[in-house]
mmCIF file of C-alpha atoms and ligand atoms in Angstrom:
data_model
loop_
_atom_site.group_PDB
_atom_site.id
_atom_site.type_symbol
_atom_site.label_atom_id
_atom_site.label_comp_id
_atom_site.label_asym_id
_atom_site.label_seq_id
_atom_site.Cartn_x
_atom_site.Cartn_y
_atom_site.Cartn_z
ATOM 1 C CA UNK A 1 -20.887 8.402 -14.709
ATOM 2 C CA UNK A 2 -20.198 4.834 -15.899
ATOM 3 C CA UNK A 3 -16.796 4.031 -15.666
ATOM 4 C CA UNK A 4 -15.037 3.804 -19.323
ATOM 5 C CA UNK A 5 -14.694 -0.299 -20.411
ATOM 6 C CA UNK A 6 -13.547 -2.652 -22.938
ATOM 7 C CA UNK A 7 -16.161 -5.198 -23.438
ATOM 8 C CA UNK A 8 -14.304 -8.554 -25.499
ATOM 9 C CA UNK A 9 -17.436 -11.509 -25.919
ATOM 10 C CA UNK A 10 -16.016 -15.270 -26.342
ATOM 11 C CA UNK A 11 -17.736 -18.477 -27.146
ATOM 12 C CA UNK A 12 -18.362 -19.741 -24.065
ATOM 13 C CA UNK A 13 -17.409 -20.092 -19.896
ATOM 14 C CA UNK A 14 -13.761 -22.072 -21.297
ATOM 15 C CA UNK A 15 -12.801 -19.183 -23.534
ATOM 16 C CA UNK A 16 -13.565 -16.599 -21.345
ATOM 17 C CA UNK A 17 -11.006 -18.725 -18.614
ATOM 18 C CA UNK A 18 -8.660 -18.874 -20.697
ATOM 19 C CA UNK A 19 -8.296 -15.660 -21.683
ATOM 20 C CA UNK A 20 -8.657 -14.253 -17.808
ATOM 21 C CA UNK A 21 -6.063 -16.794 -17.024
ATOM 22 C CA UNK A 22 -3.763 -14.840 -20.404
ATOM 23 C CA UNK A 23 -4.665 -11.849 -18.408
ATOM 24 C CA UNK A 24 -3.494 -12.798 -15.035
ATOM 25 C CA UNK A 25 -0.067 -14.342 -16.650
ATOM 26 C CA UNK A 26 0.844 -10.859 -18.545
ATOM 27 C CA UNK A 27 0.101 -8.652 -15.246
ATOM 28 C CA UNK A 28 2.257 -10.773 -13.200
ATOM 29 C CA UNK A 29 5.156 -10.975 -15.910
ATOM 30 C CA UNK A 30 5.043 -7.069 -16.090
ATOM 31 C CA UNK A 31 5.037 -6.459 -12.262
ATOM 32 C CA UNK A 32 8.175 -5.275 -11.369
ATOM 33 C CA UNK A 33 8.949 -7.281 -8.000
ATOM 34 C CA UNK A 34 6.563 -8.434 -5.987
ATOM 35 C CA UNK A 35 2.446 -8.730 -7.836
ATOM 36 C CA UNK A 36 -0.621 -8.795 -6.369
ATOM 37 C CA UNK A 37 -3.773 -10.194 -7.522
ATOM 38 C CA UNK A 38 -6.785 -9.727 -6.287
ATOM 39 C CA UNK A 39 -9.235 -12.817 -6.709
ATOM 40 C CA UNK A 40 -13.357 -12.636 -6.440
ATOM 41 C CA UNK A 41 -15.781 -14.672 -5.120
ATOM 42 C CA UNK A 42 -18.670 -16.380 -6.365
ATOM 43 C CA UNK A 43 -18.917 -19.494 -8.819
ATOM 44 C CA UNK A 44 -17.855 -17.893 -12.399
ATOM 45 C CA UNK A 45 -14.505 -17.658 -11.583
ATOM 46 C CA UNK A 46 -14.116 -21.371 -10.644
ATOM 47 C CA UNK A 47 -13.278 -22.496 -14.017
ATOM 48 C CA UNK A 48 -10.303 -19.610 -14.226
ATOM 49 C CA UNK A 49 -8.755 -20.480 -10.998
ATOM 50 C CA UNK A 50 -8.899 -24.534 -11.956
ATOM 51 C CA UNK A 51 -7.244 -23.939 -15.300
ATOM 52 C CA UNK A 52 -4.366 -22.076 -13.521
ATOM 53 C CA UNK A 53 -3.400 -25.242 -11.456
ATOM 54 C CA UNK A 54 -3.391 -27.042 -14.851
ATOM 55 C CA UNK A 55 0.448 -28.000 -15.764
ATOM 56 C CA UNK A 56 0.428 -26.024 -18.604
ATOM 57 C CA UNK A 57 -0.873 -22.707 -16.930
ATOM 58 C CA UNK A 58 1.113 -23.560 -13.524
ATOM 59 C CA UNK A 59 4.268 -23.003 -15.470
ATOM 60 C CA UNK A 60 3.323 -19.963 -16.411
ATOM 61 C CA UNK A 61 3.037 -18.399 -13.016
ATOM 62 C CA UNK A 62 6.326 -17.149 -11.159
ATOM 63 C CA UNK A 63 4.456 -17.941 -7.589
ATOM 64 C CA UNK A 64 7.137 -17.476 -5.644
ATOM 65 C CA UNK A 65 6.636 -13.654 -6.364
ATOM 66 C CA UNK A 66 2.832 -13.676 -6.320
ATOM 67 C CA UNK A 67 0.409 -12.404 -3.551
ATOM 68 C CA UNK A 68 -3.166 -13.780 -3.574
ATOM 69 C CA UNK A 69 -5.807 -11.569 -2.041
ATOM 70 C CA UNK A 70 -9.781 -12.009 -2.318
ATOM 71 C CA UNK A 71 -12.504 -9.140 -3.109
ATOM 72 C CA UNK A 72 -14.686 -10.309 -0.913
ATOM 73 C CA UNK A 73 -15.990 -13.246 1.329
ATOM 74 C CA UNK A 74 -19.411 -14.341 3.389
ATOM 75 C CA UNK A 75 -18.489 -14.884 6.975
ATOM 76 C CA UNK A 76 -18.862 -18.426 7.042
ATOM 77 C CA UNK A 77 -16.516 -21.258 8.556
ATOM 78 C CA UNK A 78 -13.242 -21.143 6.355
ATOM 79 C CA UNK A 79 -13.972 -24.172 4.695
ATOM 80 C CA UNK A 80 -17.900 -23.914 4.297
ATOM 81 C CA UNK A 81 -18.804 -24.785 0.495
ATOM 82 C CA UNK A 82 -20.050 -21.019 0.783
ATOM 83 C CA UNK A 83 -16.624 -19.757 1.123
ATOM 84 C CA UNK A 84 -15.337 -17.719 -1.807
ATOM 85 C CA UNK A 85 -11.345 -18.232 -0.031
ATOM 86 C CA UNK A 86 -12.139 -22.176 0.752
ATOM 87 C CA UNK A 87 -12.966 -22.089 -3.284
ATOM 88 C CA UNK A 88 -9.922 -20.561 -4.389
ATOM 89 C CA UNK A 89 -7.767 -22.635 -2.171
ATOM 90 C CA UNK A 90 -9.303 -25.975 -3.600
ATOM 91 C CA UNK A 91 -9.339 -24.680 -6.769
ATOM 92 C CA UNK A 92 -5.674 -23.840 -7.141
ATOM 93 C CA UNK A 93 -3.986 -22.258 -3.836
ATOM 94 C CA UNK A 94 -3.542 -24.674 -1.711
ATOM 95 C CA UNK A 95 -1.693 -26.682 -4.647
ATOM 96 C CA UNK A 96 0.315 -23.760 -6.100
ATOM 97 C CA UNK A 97 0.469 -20.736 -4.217
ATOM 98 C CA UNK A 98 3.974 -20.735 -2.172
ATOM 99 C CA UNK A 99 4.136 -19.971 1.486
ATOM 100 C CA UNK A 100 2.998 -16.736 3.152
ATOM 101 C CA UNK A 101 1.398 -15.401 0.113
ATOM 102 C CA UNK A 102 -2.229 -15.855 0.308
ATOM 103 C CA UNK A 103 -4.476 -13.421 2.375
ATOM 104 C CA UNK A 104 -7.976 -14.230 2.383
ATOM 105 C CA UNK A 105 -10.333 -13.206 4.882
ATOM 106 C CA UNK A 106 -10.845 -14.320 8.560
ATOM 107 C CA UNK A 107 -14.260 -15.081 7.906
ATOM 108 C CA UNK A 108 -14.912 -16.299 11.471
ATOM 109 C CA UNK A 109 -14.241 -13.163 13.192
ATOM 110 C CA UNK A 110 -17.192 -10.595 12.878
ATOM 111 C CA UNK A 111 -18.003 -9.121 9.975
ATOM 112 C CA UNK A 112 -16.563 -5.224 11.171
ATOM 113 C CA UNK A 113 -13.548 -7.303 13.195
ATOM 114 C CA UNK A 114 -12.654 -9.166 9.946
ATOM 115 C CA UNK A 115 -12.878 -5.855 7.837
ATOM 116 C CA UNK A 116 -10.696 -4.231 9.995
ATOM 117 C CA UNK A 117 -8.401 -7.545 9.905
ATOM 118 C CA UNK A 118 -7.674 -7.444 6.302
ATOM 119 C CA UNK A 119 -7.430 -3.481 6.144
ATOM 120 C CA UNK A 120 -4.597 -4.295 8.550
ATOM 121 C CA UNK A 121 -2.920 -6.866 6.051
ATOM 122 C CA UNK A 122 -3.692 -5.271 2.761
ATOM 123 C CA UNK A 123 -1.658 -2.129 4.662
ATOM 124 C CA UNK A 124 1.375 -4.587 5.526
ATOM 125 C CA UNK A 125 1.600 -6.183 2.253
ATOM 126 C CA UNK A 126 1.746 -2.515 1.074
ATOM 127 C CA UNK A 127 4.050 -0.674 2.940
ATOM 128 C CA UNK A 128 6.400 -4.163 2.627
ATOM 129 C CA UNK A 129 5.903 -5.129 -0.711
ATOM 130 C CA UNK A 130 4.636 -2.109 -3.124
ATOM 131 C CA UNK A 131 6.617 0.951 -4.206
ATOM 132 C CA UNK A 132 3.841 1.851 -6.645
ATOM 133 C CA UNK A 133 0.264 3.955 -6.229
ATOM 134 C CA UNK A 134 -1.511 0.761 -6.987
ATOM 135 C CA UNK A 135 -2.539 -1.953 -4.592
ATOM 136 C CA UNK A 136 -2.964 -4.255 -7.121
ATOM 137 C CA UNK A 137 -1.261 -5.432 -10.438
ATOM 138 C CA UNK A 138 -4.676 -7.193 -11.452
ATOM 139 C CA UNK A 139 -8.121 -7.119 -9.699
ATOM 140 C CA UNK A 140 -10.566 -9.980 -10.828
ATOM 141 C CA UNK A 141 -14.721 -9.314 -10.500
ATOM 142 C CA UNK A 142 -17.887 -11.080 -11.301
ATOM 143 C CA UNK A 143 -21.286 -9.732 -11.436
ATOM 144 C CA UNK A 144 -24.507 -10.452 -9.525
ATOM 145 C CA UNK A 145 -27.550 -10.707 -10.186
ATOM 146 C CA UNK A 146 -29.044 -7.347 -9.109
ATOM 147 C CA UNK A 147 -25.699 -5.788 -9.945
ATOM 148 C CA UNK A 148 -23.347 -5.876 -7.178
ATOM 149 C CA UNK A 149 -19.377 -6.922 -7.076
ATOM 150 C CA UNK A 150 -18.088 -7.779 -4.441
ATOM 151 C CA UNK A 151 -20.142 -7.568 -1.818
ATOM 152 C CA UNK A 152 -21.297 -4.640 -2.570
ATOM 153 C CA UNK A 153 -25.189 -4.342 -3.452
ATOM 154 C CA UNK A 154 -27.493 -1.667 -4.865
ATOM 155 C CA UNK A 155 -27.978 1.087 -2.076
ATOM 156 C CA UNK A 156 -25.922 0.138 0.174
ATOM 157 C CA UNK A 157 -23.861 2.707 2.070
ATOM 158 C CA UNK A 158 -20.737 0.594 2.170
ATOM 159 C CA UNK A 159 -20.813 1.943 -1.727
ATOM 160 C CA UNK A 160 -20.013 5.319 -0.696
ATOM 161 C CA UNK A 161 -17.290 4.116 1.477
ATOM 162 C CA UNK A 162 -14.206 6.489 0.582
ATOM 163 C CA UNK A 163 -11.846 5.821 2.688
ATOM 164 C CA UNK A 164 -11.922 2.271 4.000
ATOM 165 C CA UNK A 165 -10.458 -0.538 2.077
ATOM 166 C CA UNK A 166 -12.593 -3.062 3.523
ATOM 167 C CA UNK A 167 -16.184 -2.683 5.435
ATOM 168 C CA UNK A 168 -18.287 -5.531 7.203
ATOM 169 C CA UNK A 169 -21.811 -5.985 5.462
ATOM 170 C CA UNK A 170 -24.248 -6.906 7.620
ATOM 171 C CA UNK A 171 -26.969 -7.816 4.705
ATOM 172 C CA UNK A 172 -26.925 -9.563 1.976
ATOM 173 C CA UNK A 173 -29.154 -8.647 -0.789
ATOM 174 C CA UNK A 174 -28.958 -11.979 -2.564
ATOM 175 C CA UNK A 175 -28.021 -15.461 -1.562
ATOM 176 C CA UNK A 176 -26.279 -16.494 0.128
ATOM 177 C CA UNK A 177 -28.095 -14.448 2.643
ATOM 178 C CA UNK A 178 -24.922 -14.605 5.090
ATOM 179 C CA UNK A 179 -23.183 -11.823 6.198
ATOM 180 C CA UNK A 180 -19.984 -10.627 3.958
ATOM 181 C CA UNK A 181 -17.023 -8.779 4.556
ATOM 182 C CA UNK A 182 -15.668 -6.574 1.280
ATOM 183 C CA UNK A 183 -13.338 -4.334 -0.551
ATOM 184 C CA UNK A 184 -14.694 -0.842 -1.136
ATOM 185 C CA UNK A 185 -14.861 0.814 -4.947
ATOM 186 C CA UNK A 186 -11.418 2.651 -3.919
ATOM 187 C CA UNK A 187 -9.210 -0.461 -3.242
ATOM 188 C CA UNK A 188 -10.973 -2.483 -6.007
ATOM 189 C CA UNK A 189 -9.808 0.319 -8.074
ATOM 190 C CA UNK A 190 -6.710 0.520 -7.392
ATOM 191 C CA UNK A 191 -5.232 -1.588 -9.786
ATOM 192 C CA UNK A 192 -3.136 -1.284 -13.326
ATOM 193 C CA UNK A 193 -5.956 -3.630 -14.568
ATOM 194 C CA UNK A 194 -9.543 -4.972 -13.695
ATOM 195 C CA UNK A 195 -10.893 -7.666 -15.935
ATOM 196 C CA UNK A 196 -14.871 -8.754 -15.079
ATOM 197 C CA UNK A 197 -15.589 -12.166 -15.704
ATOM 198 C CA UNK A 198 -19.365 -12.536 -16.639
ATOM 199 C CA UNK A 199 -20.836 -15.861 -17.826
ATOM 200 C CA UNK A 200 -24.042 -17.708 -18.619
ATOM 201 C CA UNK A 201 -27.460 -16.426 -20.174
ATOM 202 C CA UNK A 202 -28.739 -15.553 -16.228
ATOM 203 C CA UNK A 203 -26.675 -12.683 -16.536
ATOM 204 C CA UNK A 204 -27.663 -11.156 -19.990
ATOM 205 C CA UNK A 205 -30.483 -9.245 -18.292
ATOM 206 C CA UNK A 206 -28.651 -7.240 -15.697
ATOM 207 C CA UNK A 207 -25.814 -6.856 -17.963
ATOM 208 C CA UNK A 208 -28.108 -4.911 -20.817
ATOM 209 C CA UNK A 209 -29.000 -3.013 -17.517
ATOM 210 C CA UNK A 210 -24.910 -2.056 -16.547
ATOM 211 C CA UNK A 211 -24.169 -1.277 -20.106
ATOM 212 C CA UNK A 212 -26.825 0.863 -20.877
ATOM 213 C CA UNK A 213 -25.954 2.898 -18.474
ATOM 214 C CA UNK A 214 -28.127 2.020 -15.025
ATOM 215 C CA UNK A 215 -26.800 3.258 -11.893
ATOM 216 C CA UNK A 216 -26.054 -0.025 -10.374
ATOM 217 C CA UNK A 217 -22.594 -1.192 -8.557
ATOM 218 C CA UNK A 218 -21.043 -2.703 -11.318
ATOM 219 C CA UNK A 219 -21.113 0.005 -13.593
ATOM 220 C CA UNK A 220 -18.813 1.972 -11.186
ATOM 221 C CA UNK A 221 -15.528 -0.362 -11.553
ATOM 222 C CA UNK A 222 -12.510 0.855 -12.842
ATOM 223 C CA UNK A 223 -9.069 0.199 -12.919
ATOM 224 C CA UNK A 224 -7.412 3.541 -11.612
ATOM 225 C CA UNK A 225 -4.347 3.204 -13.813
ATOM 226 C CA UNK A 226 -5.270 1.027 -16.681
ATOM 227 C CA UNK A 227 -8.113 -0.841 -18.709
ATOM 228 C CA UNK A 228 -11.208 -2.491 -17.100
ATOM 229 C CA UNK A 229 -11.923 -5.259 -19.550
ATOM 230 C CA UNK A 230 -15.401 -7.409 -19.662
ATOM 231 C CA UNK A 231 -14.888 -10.638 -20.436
ATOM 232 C CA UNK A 232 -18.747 -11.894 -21.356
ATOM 233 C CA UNK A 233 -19.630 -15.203 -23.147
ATOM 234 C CA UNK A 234 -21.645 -15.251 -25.873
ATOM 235 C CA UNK A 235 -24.908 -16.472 -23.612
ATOM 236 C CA UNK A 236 -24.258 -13.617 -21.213
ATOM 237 C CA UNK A 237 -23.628 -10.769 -23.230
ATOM 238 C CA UNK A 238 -26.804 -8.571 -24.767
ATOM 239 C CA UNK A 239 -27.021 -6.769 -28.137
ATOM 240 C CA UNK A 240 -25.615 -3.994 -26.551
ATOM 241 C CA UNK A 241 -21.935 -5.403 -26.137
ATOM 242 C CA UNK A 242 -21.680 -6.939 -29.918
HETATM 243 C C1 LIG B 301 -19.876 -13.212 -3.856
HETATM 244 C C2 LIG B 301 -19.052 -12.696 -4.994
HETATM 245 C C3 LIG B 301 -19.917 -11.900 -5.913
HETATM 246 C C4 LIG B 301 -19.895 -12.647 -7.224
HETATM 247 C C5 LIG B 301 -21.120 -12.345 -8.033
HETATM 248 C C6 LIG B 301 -21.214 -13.313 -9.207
HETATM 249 O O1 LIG B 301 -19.361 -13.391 -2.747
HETATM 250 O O2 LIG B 301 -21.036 -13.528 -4.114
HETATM 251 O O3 LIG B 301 -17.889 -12.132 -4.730
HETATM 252 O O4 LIG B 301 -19.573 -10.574 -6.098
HETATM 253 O O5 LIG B 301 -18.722 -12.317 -7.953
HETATM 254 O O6 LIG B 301 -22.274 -12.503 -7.206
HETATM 255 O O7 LIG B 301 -21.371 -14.597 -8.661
HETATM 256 P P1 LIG B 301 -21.413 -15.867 -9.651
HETATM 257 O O8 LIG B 301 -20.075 -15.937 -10.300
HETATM 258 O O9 LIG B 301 -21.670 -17.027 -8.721
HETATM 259 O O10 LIG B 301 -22.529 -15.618 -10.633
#
């Protein structure tokens, strides 16, 4: 069963920024206390996480009150240009973020090791700083190209994880062929909202795959207790989603 989604197509990578970026700003504004955001990996999102160091967008964000976490990482060195965290951190962490509220992976510990890591600090940062059912006020995914988020690819049996928040993944399907460590379907989707940030015409084919209904990962993602938006550019999104 494909999860229910909004699909909203834009003009191009900037638009489609901007408005994850609007997105991100109204979750955290609504969270009572302290939010949580959940970031993803890959390239797409580069372009979101630059604007929101941008003066304009920086204002915007109450980071005092703002916990950074990451969907998913390859177990590289911490800053290897492979890195989804070292991304995020150059992007706009490391400038804004305040103290003692980003959580990214330890990508140098084994893949099960790290996985067991982060289940450890997604737990603290709940039982200390959530009163709620969901993790997350706002979960951010791309899409690959064979369909996975996360790290979590077509077959694998870390999809039918139900209980773990985070599993080591020993194989990649798709470059980089590195091992990953990743949040299952059950803590991605525990969220008030998941918005999926798809760009560029290299994705148009295995996004008229998702939406017309193939079993593939990406067509599982939902936001537990609110919408799952699509945020596609016009070069990325098929007849389908017009
Ligand atoms: C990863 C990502 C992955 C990514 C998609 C899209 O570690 O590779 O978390 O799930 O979001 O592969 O990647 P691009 O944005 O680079 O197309």
């Amino acid at each position: 069963m494909s999860a229910e989604r909004t699909t909203v197509v834009l003009a191009d990578p900037s638009a489609v920024a901007e408005a994850a970026a609007q997105r991100l700003v109204e979750r955290i504004q609504e969270a009572t206390g302290t939010a949580a955001i959940c970031l993803t990996g890959g390239s797409t999102p580069k372009k979101l996480y630059e604007l929101l160091a941008t003066p304009t967008w920086r204002a915007r964000v109450p980071w005092a009150r703002v916990h950074w976490f990451i969907s998913d990482d390859r177990v590289v060195p911490h800053d290897d240009p492979l890195s989804n965290g070292a991304m995020a951190r150059h992007a706009f962490l490391d400038a804004c973020a305040a103290p003692g509220t980003v959580h990214l992976i330890s990508t140098t510990l084994p893949p099960d090791d790290a996985a067991k890591a982060y289940q450890t600090a997604l737990e603290t940062f709940q039982q200390n700083h959530r009163t709620g059912d969901n993790l997350f006020d706002a979960v951010f995914l791309g899409v690959g190209p064979d369909g996975h988020v996360a790290s979590l690819f077509p077959g694998s049996e870390a999809l039918s994880e139900r209980h773990r928040w985070v599993v080591g993944v020993a194989h990649a399907n798709v470059a980089p062929f590195v091992p990953r460590v990743s949040l299952t379907l059950p803590c991605l989707s525990s969220t008030r909202e998941m918005t999926v940030i798809v760009t560029g015409s290299g994705k148009r084919d295995i996004l008229r795959r998702i939406l017309s209904g193939e079993d593939l990962p990406a067509a599982h993602i939902k936001a537990d207790a609110g919408e799952t938006i699509w945020l596609l550019d016009d070069a990325a999104a098929p007849p389908e989603a017009l």
